[in-house]
Short mmCIF file of N, CA and C in Angstrom, two decimals:
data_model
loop_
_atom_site.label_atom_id
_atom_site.label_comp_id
_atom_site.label_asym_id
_atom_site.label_seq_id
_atom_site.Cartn_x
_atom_site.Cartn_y
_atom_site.Cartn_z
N UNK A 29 83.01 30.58 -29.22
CA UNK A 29 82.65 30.22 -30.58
C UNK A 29 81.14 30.15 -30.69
N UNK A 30 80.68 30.54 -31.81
CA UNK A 30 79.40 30.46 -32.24
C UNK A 30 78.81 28.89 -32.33
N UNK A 31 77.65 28.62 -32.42
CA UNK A 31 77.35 27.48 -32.50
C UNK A 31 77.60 27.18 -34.26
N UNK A 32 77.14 27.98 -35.04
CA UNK A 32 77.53 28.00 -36.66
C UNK A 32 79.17 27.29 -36.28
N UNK A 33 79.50 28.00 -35.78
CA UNK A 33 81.36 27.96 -35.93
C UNK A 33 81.78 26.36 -35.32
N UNK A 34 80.83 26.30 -34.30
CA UNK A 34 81.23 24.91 -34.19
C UNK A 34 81.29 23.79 -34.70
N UNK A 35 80.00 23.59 -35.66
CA UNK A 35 79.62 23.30 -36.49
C UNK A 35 80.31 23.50 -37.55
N UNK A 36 80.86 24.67 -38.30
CA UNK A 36 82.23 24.30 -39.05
C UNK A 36 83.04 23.87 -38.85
N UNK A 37 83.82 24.02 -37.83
CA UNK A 37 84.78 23.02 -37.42
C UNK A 37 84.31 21.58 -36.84
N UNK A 38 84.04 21.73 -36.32
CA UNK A 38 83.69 19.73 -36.43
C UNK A 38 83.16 19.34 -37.63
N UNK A 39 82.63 20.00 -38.27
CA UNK A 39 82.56 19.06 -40.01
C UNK A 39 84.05 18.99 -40.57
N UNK A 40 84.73 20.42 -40.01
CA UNK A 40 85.68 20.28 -41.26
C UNK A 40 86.61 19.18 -40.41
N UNK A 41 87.17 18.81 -39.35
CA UNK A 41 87.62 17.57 -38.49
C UNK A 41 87.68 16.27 -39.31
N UNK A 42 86.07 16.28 -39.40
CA UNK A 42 85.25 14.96 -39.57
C UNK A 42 85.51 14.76 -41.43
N UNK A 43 85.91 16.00 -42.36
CA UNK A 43 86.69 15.36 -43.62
C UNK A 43 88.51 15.31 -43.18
N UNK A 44 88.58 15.49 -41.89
CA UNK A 44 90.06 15.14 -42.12
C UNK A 44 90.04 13.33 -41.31
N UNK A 45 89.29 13.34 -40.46
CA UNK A 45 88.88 12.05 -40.02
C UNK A 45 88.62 11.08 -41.67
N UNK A 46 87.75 11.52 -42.29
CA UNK A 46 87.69 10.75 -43.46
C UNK A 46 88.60 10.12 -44.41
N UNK A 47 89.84 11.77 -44.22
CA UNK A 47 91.20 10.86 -45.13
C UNK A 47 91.82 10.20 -44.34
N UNK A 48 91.76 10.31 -43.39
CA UNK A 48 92.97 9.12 -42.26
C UNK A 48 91.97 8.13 -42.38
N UNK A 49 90.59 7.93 -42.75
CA UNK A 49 90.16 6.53 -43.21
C UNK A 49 90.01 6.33 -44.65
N UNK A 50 90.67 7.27 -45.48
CA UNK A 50 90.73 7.00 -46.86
C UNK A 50 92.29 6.30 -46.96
N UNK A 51 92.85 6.45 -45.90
CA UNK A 51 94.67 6.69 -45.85
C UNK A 51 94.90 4.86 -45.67
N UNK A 52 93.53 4.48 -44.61
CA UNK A 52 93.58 2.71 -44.43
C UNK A 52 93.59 3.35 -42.36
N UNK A 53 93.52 4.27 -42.04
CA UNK A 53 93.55 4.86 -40.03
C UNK A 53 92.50 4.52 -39.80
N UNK A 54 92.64 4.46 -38.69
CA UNK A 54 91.21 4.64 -37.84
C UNK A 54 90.15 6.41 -38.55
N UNK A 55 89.08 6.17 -38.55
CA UNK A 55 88.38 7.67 -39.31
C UNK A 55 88.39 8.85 -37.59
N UNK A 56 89.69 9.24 -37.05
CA UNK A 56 89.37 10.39 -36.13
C UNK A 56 90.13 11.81 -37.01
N UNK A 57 89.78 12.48 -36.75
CA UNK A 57 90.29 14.33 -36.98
C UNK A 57 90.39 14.75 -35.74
N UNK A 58 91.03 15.68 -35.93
CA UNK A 58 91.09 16.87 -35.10
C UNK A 58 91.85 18.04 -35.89
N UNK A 59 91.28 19.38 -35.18
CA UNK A 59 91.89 20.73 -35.50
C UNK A 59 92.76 21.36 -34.71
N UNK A 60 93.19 22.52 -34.65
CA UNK A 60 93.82 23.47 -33.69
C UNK A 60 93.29 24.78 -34.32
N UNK A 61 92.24 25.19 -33.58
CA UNK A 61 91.76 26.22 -33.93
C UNK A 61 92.26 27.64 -33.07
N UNK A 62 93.24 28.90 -33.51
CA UNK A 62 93.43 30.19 -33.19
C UNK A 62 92.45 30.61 -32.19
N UNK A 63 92.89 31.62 -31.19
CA UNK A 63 91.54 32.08 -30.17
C UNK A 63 90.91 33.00 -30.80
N UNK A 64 90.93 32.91 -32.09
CA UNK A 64 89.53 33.95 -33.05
C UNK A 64 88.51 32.53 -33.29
N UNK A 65 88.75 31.41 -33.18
CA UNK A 65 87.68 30.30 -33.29
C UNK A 65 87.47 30.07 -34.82
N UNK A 66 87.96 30.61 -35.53
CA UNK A 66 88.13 30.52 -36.46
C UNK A 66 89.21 30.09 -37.86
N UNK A 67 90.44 30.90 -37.10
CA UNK A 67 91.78 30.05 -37.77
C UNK A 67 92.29 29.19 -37.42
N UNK A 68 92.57 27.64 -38.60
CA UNK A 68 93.00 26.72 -38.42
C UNK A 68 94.63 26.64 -37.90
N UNK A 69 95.22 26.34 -37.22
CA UNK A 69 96.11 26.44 -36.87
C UNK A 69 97.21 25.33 -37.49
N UNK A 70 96.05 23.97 -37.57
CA UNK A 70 97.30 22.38 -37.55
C UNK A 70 95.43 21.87 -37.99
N UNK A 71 96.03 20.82 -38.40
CA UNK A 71 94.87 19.64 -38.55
C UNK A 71 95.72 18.30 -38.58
N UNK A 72 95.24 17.30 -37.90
CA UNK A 72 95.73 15.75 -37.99
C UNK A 72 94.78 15.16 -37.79
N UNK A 73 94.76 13.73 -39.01
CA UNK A 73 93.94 12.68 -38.53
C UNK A 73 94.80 11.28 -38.04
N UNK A 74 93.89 10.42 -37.22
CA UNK A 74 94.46 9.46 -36.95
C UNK A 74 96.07 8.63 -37.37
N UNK A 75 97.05 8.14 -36.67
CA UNK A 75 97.96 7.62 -37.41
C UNK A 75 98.31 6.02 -36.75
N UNK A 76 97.69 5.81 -35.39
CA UNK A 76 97.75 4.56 -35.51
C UNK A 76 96.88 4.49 -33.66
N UNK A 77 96.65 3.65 -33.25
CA UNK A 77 96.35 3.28 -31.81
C UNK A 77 97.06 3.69 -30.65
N UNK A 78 98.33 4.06 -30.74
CA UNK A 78 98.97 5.33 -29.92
C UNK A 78 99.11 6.35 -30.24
N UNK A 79 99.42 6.61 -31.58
CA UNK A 79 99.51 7.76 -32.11
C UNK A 79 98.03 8.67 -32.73
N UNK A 80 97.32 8.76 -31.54
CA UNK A 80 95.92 9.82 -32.09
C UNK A 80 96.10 10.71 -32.43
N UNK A 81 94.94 11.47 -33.51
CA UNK A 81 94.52 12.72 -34.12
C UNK A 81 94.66 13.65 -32.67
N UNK A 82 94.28 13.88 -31.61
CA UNK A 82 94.42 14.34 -30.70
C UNK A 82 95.42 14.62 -29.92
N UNK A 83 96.25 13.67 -29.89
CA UNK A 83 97.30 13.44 -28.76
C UNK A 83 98.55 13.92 -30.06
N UNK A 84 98.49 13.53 -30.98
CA UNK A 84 99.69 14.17 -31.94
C UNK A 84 99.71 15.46 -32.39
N UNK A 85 98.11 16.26 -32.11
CA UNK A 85 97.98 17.26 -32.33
C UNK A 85 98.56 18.16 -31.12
N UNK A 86 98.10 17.80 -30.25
CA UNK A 86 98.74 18.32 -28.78
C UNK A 86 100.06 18.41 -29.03
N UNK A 87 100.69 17.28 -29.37
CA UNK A 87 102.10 17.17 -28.89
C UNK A 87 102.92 18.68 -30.27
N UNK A 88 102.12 18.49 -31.18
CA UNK A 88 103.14 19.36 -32.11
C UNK A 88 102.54 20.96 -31.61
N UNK A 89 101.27 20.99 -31.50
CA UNK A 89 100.67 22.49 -30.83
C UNK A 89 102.15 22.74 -29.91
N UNK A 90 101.95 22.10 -28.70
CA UNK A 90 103.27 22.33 -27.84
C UNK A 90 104.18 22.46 -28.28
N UNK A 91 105.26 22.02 -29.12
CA UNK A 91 105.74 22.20 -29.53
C UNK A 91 106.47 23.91 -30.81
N UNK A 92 105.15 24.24 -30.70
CA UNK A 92 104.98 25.00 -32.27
C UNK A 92 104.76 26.64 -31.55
N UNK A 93 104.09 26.29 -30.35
CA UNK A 93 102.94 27.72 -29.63
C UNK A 93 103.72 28.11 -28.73
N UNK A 94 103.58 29.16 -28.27
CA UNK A 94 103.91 29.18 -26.35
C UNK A 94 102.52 28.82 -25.70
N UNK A 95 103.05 28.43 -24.47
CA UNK A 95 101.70 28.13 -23.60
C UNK A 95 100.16 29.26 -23.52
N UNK A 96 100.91 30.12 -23.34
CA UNK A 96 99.93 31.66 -23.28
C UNK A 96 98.93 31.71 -24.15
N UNK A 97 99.77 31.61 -25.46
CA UNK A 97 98.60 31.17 -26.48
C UNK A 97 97.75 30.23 -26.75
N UNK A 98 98.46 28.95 -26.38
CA UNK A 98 97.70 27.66 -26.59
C UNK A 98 96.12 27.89 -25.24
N UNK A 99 96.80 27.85 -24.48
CA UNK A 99 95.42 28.82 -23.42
C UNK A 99 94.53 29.34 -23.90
N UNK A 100 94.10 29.92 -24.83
CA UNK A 100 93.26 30.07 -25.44
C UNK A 100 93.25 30.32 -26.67
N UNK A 101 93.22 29.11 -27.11
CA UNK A 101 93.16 27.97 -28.52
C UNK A 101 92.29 27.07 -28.15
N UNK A 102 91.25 26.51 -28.82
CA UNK A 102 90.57 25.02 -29.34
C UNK A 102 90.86 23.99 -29.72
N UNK A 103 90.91 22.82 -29.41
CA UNK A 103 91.34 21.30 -29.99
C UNK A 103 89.53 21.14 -30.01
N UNK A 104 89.30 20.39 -31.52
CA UNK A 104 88.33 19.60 -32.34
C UNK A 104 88.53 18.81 -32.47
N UNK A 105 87.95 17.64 -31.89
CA UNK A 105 87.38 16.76 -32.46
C UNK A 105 86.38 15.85 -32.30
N UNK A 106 86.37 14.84 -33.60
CA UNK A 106 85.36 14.60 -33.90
C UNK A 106 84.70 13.73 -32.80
N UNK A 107 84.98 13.12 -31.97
CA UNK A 107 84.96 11.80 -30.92
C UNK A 107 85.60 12.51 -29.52
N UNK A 108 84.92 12.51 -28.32
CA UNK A 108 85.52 12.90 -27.06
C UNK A 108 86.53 12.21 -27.18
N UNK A 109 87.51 12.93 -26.70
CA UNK A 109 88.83 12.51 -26.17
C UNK A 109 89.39 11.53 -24.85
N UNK A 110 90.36 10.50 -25.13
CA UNK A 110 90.09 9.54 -25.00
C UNK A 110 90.82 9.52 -23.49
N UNK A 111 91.33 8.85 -22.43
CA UNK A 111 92.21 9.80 -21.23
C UNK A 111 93.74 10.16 -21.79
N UNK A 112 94.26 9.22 -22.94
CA UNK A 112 95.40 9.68 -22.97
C UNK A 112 95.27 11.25 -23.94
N UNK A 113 94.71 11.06 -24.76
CA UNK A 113 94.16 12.07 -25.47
C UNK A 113 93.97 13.21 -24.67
N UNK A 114 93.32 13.35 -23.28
CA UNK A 114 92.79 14.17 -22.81
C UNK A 114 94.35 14.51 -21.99
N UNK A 115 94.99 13.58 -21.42
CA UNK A 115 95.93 14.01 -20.47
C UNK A 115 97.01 14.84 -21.28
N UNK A 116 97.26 14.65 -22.81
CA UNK A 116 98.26 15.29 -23.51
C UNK A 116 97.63 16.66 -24.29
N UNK A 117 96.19 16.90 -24.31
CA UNK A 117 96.02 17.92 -24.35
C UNK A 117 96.07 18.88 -22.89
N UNK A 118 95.85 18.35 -21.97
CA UNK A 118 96.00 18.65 -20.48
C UNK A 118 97.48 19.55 -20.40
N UNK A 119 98.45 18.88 -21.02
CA UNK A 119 99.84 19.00 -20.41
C UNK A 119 100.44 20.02 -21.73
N UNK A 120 99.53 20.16 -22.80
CA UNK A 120 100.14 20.79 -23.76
C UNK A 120 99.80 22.26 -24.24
N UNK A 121 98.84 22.77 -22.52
CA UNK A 121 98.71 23.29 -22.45
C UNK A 121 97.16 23.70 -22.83
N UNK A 122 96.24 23.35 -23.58
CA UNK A 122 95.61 23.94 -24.83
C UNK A 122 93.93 24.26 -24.24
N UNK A 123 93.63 24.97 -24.38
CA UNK A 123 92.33 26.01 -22.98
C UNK A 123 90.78 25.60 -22.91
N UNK A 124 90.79 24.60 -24.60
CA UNK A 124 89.71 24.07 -24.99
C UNK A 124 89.00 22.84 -25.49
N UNK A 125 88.52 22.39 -25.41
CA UNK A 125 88.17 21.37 -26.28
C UNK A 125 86.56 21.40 -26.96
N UNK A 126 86.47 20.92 -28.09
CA UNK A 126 85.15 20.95 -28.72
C UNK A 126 85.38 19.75 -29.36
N UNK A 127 84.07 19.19 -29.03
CA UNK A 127 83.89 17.19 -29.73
C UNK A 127 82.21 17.49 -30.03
N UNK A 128 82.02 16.29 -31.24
CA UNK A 128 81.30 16.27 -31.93
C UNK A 128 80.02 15.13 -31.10
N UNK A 129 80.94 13.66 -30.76
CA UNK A 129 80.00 12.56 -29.92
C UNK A 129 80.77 12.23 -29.01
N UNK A 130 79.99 11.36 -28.11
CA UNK A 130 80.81 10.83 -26.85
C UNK A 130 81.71 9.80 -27.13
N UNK A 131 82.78 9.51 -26.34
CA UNK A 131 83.10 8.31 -26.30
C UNK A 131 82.20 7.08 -26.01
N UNK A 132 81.47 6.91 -24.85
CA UNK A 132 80.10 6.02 -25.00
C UNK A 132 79.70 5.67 -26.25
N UNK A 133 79.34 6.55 -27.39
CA UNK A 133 78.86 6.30 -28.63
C UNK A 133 79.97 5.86 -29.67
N UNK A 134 81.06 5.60 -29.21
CA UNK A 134 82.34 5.19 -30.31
C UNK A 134 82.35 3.93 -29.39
N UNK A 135 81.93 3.35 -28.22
CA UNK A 135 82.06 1.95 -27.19
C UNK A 135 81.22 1.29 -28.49
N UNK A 136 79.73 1.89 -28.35
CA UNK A 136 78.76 1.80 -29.16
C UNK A 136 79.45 0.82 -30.51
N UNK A 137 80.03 1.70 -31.00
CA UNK A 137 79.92 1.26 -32.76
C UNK A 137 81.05 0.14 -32.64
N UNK A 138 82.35 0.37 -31.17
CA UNK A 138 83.52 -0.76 -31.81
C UNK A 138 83.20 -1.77 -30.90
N UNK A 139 82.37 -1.43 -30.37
CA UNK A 139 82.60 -2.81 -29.24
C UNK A 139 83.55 -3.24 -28.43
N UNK A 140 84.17 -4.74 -28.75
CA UNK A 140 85.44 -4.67 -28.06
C UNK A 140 86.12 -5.23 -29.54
N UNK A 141 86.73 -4.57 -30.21
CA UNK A 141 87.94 -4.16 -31.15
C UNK A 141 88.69 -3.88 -30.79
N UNK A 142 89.84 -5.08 -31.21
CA UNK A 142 91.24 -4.88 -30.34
C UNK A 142 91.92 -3.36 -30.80
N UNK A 143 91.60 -3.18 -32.13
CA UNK A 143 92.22 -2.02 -32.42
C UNK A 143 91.80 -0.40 -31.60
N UNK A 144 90.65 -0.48 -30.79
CA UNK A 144 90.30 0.55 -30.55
C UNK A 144 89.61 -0.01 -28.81
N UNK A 145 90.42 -0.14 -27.79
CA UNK A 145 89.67 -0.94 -26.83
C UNK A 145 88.93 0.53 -25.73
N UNK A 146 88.25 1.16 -26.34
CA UNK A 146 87.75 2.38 -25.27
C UNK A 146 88.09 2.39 -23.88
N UNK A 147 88.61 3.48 -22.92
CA UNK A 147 88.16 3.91 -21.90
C UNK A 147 86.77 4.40 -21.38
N UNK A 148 86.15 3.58 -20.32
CA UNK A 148 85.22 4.62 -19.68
C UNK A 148 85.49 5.75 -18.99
N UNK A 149 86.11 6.34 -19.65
CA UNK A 149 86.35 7.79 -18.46
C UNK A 149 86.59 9.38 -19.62
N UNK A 150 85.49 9.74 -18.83
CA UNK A 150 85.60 10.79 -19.80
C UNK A 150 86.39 11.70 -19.43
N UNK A 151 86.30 12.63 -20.72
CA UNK A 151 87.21 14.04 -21.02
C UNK A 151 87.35 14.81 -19.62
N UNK A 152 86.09 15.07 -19.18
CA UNK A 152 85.62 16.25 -18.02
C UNK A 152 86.30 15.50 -17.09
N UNK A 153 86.06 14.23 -16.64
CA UNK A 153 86.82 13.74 -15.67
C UNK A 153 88.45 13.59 -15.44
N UNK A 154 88.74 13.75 -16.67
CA UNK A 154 90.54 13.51 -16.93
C UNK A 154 91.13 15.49 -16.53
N UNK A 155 90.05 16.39 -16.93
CA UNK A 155 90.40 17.51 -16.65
C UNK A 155 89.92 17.66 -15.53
N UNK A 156 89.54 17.82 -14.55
CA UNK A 156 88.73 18.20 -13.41
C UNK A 156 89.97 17.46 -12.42
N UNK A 157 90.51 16.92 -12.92
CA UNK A 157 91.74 16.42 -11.76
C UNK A 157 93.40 17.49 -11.79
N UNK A 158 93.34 17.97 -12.70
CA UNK A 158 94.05 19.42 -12.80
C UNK A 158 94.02 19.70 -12.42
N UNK A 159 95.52 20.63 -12.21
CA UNK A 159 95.38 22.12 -11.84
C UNK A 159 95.02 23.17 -12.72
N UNK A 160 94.98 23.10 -13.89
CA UNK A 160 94.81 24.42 -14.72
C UNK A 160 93.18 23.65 -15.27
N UNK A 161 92.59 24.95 -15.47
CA UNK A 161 91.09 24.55 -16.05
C UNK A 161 90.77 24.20 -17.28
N UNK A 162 90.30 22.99 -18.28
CA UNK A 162 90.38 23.07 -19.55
C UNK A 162 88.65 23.39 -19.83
N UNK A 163 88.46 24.19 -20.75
CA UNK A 163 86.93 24.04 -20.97
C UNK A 163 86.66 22.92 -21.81
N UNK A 164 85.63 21.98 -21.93
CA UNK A 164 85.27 21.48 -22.30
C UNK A 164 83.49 21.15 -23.29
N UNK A 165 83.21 21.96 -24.78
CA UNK A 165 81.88 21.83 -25.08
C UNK A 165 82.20 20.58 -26.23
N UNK A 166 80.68 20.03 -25.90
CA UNK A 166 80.13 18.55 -26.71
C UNK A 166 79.56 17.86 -25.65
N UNK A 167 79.17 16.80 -26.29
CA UNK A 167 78.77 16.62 -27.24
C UNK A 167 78.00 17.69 -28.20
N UNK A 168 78.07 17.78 -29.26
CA UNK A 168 77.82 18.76 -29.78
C UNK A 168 76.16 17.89 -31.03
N UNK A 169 74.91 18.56 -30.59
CA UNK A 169 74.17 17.44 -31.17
C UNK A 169 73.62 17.16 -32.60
N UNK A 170 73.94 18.80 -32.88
CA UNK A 170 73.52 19.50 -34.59
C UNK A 170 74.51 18.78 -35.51
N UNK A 171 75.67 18.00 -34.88
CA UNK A 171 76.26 17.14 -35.78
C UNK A 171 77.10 15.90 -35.22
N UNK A 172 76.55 15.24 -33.90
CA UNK A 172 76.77 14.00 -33.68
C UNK A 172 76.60 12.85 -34.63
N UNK A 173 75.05 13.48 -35.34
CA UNK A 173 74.90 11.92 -36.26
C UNK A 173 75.93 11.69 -37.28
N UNK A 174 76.55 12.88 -37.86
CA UNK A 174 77.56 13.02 -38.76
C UNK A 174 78.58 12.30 -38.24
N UNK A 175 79.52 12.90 -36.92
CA UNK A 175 80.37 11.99 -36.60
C UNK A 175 80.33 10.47 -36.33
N UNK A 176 79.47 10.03 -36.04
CA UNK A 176 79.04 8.80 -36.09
C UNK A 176 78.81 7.76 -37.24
N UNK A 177 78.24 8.55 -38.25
CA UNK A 177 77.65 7.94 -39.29
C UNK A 177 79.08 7.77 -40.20
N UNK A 178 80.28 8.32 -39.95
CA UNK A 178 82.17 8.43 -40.63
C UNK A 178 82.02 6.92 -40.41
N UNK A 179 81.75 6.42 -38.96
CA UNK A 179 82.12 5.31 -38.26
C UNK A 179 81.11 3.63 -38.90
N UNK A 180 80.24 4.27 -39.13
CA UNK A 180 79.45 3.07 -39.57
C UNK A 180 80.06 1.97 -40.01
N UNK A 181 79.90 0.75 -40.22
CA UNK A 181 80.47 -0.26 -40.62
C UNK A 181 82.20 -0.23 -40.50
N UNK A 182 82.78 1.42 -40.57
CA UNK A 182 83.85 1.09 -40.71
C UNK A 182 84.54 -0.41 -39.42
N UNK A 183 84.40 -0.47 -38.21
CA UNK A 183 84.65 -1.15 -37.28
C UNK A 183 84.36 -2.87 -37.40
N UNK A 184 83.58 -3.28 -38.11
CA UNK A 184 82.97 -4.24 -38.48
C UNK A 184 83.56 -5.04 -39.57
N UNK A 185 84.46 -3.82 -40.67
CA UNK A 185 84.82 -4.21 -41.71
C UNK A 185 86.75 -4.54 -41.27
N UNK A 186 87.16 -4.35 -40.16
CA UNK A 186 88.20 -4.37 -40.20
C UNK A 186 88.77 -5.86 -39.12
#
């Protein structure tokens, strides 16, 4: 994917992150982007503290794809993926990932919020214990402040 392209898709994530915080969710997105990097495949935002934009996206991709394909396909989103997040895109086959900010920077904004209690362990580390290789680009920096700035106060206010 182009850097332009990435950049479209993690904005467009980050208005689906917005309605799962227009909806009363936590503000995450994610996409399923086609291996042209370009066609949307699925989009989900947040639906509750087990049920992530990520991990529900995985689970229906699997569901929906054969593996072959999902292999090279993209998962977006807006916030690195979290380990469960990462382990169900892991298992659901899917060849990519593209995130907007770190998890570190979502520790950042919630603190310790019961609703959102972060892992320290990142994405790269949850894949690198595989057997199959997931790529992994992000932080992505031409629009971190964006993903971040979804988050502002929201954490504070809840």
């Amino acid at each position: 994917m182009s850097p332009e392209q990435q950049i479209a898709a993690l904005r467009r994530a980050d208005a689906v992150a917005r309605r799962a915080m227009a909806m009363g969710r936590h503000p995450f997105g994610a996409l399923l982007l086609a291996p042209d990097g370009e066609t949307v495949l699925a989009e989900q935002g947040n639906i509750d503290t087990v049920n992530h934009a990520e991990s529900t996206l995985a689970r229906t991709a699997a569901a929906n794809y054969p593996g072959e394909y999902l292999a090279r396909c993209t998962l977006v989103t807006t916030f690195e993926p979290c380990a469960m997040c990462a382990g169900t895109i892991y298992w659901a086959g899917i060849g990519r990932v593209l995130y907007g900010a770190e998890e570190t920077e979502l520790l950042a904004l919630t603190n310790d919020h019961p609703e959102n209690p972060t892992l320290s362990l990142p994405c790269r580390d949850v894949f690198a214990r595989g057997q199959r290789a997931v790529e992994v680009v992000g932080p992505v920096a031409a629009v971190r402040a964006e993903m971040v700035a979804t988050h502002q106060g929201f954490w504070q206010a809840r």
